[in-house]
Coordinates of C-alpha atoms in Angstrom, one line a residue:
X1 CA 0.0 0.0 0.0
X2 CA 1.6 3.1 -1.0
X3 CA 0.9 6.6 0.4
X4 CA 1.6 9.4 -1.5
X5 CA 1.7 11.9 1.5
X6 CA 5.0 13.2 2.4
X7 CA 5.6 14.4 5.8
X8 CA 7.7 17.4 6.9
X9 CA 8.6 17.2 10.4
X10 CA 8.5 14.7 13.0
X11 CA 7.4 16.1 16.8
X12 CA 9.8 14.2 19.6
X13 CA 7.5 15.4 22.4
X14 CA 8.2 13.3 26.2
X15 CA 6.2 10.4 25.3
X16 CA 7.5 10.1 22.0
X17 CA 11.0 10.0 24.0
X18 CA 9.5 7.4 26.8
X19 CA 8.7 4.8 24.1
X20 CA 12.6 5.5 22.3
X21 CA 14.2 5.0 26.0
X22 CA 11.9 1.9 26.4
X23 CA 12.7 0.7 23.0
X24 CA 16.3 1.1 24.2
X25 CA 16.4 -0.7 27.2
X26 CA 14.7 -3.6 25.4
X27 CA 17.9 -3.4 23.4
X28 CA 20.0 -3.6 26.4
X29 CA 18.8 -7.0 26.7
X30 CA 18.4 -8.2 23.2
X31 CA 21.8 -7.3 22.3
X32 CA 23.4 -8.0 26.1
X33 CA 21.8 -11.5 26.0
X34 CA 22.9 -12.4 22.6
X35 CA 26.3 -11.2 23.3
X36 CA 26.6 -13.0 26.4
X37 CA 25.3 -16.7 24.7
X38 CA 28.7 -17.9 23.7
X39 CA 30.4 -16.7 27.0
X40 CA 26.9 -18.4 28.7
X41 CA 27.8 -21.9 27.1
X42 CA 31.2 -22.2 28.5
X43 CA 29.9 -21.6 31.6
X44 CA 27.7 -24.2 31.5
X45 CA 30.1 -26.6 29.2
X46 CA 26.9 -27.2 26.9
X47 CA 27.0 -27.9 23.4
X48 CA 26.8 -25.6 20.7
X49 CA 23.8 -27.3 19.9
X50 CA 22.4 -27.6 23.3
X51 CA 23.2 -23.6 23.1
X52 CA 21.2 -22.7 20.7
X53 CA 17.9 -24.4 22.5
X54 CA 18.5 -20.5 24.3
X55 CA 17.4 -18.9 20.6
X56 CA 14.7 -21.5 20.2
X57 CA 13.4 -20.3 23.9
X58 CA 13.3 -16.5 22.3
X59 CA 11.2 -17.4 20.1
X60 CA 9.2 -19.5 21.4
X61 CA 8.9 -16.4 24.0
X62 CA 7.8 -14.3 21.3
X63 CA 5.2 -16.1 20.3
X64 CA 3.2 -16.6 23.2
X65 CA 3.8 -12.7 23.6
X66 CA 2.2 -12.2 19.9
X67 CA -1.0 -14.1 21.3
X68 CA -1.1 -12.4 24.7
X69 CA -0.4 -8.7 23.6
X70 CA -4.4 -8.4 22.6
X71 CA -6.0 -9.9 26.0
X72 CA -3.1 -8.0 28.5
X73 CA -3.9 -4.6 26.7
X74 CA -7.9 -5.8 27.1
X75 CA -6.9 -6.3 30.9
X76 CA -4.8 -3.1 31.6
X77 CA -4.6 -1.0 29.0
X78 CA -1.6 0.1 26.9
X79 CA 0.3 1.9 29.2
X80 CA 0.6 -0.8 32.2
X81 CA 1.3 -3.5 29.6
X82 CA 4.8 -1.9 28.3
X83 CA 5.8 -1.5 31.8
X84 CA 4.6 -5.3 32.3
X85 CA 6.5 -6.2 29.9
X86 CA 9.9 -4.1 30.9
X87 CA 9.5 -6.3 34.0
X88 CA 9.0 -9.6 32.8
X89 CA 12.1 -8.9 30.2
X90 CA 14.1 -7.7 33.4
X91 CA 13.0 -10.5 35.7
X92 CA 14.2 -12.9 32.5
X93 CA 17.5 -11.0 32.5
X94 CA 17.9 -11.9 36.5
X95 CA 17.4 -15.3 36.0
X96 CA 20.1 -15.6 33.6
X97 CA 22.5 -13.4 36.1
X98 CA 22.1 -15.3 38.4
X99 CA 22.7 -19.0 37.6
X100 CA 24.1 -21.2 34.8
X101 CA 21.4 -23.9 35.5
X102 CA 20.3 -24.9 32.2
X103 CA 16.8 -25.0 32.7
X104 CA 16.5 -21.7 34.5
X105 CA 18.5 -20.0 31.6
X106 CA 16.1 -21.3 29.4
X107 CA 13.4 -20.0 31.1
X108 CA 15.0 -16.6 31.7
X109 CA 15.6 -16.4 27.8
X110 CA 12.3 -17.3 27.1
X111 CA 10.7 -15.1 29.6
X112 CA 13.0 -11.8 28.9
X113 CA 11.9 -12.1 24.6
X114 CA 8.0 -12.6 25.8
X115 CA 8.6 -9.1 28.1
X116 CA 10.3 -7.4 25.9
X117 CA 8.4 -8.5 22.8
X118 CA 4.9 -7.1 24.7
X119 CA 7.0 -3.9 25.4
X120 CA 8.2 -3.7 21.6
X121 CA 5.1 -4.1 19.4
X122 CA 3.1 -2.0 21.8
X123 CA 5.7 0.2 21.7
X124 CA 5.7 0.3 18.2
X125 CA 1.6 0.6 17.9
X126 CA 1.6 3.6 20.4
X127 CA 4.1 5.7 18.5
X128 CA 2.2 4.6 15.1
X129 CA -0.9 5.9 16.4
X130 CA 0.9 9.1 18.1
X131 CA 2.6 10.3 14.5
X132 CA 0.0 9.3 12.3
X133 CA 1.7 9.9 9.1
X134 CA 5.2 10.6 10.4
X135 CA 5.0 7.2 12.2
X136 CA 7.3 5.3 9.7
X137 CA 9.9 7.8 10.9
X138 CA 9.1 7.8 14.3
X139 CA 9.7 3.7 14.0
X140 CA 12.8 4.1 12.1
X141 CA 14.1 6.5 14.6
X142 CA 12.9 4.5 17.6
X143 CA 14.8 1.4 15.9
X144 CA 17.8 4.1 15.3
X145 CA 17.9 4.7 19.2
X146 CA 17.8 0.8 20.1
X147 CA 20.4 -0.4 17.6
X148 CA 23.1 2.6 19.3
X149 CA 22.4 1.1 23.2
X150 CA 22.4 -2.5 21.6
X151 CA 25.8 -1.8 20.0
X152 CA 27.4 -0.5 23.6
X153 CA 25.7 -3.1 25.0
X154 CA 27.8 -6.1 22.9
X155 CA 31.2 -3.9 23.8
X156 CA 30.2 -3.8 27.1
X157 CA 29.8 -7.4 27.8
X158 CA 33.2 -8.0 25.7
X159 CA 35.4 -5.6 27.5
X160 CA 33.5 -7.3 31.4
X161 CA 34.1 -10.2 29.9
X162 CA 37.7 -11.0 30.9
X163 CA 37.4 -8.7 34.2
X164 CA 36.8 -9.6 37.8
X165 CA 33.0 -8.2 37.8
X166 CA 32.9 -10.9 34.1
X167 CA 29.8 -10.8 31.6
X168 CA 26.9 -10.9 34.2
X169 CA 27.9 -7.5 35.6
X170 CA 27.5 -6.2 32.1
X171 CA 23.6 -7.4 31.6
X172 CA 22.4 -5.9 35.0
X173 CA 22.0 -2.6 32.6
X174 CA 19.0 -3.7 31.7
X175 CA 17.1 -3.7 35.3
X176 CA 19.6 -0.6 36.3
X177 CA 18.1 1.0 33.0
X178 CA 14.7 -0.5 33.4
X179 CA 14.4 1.3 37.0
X180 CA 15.8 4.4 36.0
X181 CA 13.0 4.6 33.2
X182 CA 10.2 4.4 35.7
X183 CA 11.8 6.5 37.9
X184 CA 12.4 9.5 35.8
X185 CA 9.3 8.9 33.4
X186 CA 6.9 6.6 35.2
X187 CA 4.3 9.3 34.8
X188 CA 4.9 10.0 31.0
X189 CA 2.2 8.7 28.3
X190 CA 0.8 9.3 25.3
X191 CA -2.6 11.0 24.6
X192 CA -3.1 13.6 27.0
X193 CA -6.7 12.5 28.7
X194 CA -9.4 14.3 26.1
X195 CA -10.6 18.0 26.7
X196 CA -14.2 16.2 27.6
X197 CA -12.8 14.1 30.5
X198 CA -13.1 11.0 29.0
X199 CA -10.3 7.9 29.3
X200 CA -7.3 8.4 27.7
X201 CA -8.2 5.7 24.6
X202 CA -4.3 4.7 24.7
X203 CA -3.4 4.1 28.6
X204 CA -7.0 2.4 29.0
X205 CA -8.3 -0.6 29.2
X206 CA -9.1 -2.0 25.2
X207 CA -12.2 -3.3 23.9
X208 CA -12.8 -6.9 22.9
X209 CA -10.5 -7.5 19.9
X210 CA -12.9 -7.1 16.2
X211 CA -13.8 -10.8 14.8
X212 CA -13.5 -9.0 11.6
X213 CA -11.0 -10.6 9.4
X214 CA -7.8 -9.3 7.9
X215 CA -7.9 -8.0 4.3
X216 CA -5.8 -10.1 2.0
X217 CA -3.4 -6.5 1.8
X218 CA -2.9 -7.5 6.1
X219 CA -1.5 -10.7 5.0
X220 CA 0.7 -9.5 2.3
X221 CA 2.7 -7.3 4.3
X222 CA 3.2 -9.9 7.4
X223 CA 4.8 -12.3 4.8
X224 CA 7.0 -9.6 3.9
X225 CA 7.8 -8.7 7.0
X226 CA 8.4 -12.2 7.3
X227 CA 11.0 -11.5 4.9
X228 CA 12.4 -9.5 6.1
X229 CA 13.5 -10.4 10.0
X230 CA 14.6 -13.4 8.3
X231 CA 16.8 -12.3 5.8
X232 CA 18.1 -9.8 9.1
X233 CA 18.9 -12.6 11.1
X234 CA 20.8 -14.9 8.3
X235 CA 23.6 -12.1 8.7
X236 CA 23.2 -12.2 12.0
X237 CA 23.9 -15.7 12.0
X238 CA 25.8 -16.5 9.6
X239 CA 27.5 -14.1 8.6
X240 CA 30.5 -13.9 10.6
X241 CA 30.9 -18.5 9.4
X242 CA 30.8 -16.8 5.6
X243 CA 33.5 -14.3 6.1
X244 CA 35.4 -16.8 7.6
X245 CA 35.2 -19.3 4.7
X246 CA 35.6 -16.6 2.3
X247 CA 38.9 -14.5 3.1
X248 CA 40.5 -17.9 5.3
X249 CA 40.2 -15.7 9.2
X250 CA 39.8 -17.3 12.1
X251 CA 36.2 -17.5 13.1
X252 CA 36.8 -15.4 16.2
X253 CA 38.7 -12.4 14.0
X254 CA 35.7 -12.9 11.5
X255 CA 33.0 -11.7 14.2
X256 CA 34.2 -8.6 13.5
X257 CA 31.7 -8.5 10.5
X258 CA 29.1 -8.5 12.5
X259 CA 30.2 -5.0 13.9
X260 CA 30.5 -4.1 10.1
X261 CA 26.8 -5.2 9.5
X262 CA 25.7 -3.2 12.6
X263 CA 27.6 -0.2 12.1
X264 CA 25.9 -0.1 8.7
X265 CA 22.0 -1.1 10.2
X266 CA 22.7 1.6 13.1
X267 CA 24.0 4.6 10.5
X268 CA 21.3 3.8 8.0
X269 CA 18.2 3.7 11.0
X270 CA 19.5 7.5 11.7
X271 CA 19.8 8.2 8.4
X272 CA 15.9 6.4 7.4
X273 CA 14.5 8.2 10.3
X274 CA 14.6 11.7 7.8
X275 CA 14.8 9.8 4.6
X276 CA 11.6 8.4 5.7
X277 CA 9.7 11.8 6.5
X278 CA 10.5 12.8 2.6
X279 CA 10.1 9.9 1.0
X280 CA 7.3 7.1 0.0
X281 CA 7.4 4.2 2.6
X282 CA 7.0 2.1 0.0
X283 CA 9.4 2.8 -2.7
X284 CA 11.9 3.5 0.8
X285 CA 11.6 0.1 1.4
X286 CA 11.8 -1.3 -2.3
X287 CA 15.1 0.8 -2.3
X288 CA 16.7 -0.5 0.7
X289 CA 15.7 -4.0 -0.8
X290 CA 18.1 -3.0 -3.3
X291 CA 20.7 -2.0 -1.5
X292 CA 20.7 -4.9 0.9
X293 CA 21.1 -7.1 -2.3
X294 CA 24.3 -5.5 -3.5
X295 CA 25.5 -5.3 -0.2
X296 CA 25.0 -9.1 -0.3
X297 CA 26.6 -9.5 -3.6
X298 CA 30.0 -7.6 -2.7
X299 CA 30.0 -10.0 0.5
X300 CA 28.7 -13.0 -1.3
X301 CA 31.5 -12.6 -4.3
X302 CA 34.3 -10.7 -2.0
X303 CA 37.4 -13.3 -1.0
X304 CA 39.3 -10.1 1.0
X305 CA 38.5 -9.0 4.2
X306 CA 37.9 -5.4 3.5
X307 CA 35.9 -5.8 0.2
X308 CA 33.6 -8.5 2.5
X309 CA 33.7 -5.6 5.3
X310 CA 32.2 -3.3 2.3
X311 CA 29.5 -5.5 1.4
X312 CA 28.4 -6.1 5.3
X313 CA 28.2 -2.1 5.9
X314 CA 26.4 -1.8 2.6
X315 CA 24.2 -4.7 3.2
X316 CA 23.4 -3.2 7.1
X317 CA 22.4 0.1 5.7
X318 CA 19.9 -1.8 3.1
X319 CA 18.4 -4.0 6.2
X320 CA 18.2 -1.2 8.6
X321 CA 14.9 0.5 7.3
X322 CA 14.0 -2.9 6.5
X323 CA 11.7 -4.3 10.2
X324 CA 10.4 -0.5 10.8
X325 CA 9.0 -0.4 7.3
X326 CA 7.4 -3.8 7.2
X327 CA 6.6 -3.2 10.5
X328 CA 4.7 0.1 10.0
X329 CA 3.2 -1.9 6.8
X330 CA 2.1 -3.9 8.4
X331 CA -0.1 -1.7 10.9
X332 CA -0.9 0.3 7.9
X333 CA -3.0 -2.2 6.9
X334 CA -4.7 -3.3 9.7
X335 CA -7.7 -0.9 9.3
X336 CA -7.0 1.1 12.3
X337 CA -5.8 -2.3 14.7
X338 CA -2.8 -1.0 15.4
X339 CA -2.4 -3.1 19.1
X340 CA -3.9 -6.3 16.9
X341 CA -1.4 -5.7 14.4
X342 CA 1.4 -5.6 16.0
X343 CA 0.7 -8.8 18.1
X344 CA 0.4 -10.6 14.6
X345 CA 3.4 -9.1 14.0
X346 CA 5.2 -10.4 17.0
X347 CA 3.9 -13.8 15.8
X348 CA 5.2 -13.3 12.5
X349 CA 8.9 -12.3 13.2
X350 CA 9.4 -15.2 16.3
X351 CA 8.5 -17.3 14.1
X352 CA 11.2 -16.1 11.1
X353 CA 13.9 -15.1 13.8
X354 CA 13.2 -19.1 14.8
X355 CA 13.3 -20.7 10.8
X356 CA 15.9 -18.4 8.9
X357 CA 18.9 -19.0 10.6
X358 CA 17.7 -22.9 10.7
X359 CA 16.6 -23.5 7.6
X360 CA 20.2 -21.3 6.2
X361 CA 21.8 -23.9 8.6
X362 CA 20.2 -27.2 7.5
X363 CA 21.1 -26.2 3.9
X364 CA 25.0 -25.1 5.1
X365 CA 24.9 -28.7 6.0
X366 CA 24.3 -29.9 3.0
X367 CA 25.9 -27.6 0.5
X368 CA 27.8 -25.4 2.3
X369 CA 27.9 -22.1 3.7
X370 CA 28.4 -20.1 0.6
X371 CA 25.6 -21.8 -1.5
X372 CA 23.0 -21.5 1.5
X373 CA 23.8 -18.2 1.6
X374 CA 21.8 -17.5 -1.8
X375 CA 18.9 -17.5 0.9
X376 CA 19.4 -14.0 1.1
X377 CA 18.4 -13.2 -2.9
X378 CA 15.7 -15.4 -2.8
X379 CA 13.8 -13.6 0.3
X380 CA 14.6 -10.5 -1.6
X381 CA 12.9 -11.2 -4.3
X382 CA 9.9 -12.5 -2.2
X383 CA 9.5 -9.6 -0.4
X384 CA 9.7 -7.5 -3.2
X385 CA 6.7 -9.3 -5.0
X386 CA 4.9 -9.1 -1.9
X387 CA 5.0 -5.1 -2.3
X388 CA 4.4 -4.9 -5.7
X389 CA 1.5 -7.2 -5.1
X390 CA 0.0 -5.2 -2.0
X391 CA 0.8 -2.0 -3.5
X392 CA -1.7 -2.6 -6.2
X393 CA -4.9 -0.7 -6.4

């Protein structure tokens, strides 16, 4: 769906800056947690395997967030539910400080994405609502904000690491951050109450969710957004194996590509968030598409490190408009079911954070890294027929 309204000027009023801050802190743990998941399995003396049961526990959490996001806001409204949220992402944080029993680092994984998930996508409905037809550029600069603390975050833990205080000391900024938040901004939401005295329709209690379904347009942009966290997460995942096989590094001097990629994803989500304000959504996104693809193609083809450096900084600033797009798609076309919409979308990106990086795997097994890696093109190319078809009249 394509919208031929340009906007001017985005207004960062106090709540806009509450829901950026809580976005951020939900980055603290995202990135923090991730970070810490090889240091995590040492710890324990799992397998890499056994590991990555912790990634299957996100998104499993993620899921069961997607389905509860509509009946918690039904229960207390939008504004209690994000701080909910915060709290059951920092309780899942705790857990993981404070043991290396399997099972209760699985848990804590699992219950930190289902918080922060609930915190996220209402997040991201509130601000869409708030900005009307700025909110693509609100997203993109709430995801601008988040991706900056998630990148300090990963240093942090890495420099702790090897220190007295080690990792754990490094993920307690998420409750520190968390607490500071309600502290300094408990009190901050988004409408003001109405001139008439009525509830404020965002903090309160929701209605019953409609029975109505989905226009086929609704289903269209979750694929793509399916897409798109996939195709996010195969360079996430895989990226740093690739640029190993490709220039002959070691795989712990090739992680350093996955500073490229997020370098690029953090410069082009500051870049996006005015890009966005000027320019279609749509034909944004079809661009960054573009870019991501010969991003992918430098890295893909490259066999020295700083040509495959190039192609992961090229290919973050394609992927970096990339979720806050399909995201805002996504509510776009939800008929006004922005909290709905964005619990579908929880759904939809668990579910492709969970099968990317496994189906990329299963075929790495097979036919080896570089060859899997055409993944990337092919959901590409998918997600671009899924715009054109949805933008049709």
């Amino acid at each position: 769906m394509s919208s031929t309204a340009v906007v001017r000027s985005l207004a960062r009023d106090r709540p806009t800056w509450l829901i950026y801050f809580q976005l951020a802190t939900f980055a603290t743990y995202l990135y923090g947690l991730s970070a810490a998941l090889p240091l995590l399995r040492i710890d324990q003396g799992v397998s890499q395997a056994v590991a990555g049961l912790h990634g299957t526990a996100m998104a499993v959490g993620g899921v069961i967030a997607g389905l509860a996001i509509p009946r918690v806001i039904a229960k207390v409204g939008r504004r209690r539910a994000t701080w909910l949220g915060l709290a059951g992402m920092t309780c899942g944080v705790l857990l993981v400080a404070a043991t290396t029993a399997l099972p209760v680092t699985l848990l804590g994984y699992g219950l930190a994405s289902g918080g922060g998930s609930i915190s996220l996508y209402i997040g991201m409905s509130v601000l869409s609502d708030h900005h009307g037809t700025a909110a693509p550029a609100a997203i993109n600069e709430a995801n601008a904000v988040a991706v900056t603390a998630g990148i300090g975050m990963s240093y942090l833990i890495s420099a702790l690491a090897p220190t007295s205080l080690g990792w754990r000391a490094g993920i307690l900024v998420t409750p520190v951050a968390m607490f500071l938040l309600l502290v300094l901004m408990g009190r901050v939401w988004v409408p003001a109450p109405s001139p008439g005295g009525g509830p404020d329709p965002v903090s309160a209690p929701a209605p019953a969710p409609q029975k109505a379904p989905y226009g086929w347009r609704f289903h269209a942009a979750c694929g793509v957004l399916f897409c798109l966290v996939a195709m996010e997460f195969l360079f996430n995942v895989w990226a740093a194996e690739l640029l190993a096989d490709q220039t002959g590094m070691s795989l712990a001097a090739a992680a350093t590509g996955l500073t490229a990629f997020t370098i690029g994803v953090a410069a082009g989500r500051f870049a996006a968030g005015r890009l966005a304000l000027r320019i279609d959504p749509t034909r944004l996104l079809g661009g960054a598409l573009l870019v991501t693809l010969a991003g992918w193609t430098v890295f893909w083809l490259g066999d020295r490190p700083l040509l495959c450096y190039a192609g992961l900084v090229l290919s973050g600033l394609g992927v970096a408009v990339q979720f806050p797009l399909g995201l805002s798609r996504v509510i776009a076309s939800s008929g006004g079911r922005a909290s709905e919409a964005s619990a579908t979308a929880s759904i939809w990106t668990s579910v492709a954070v969970g099968a990317g990086p496994f189906v990329l795997g299963a075929l790495a097994d097979g036919f080896g890294t570089h060859t899997a890696f055409l993944m990337v093109p092919v959901l590409i190319a998918c997600a671009i027929g899924g715009i054109a078809l949805s933008a049709r009249r």
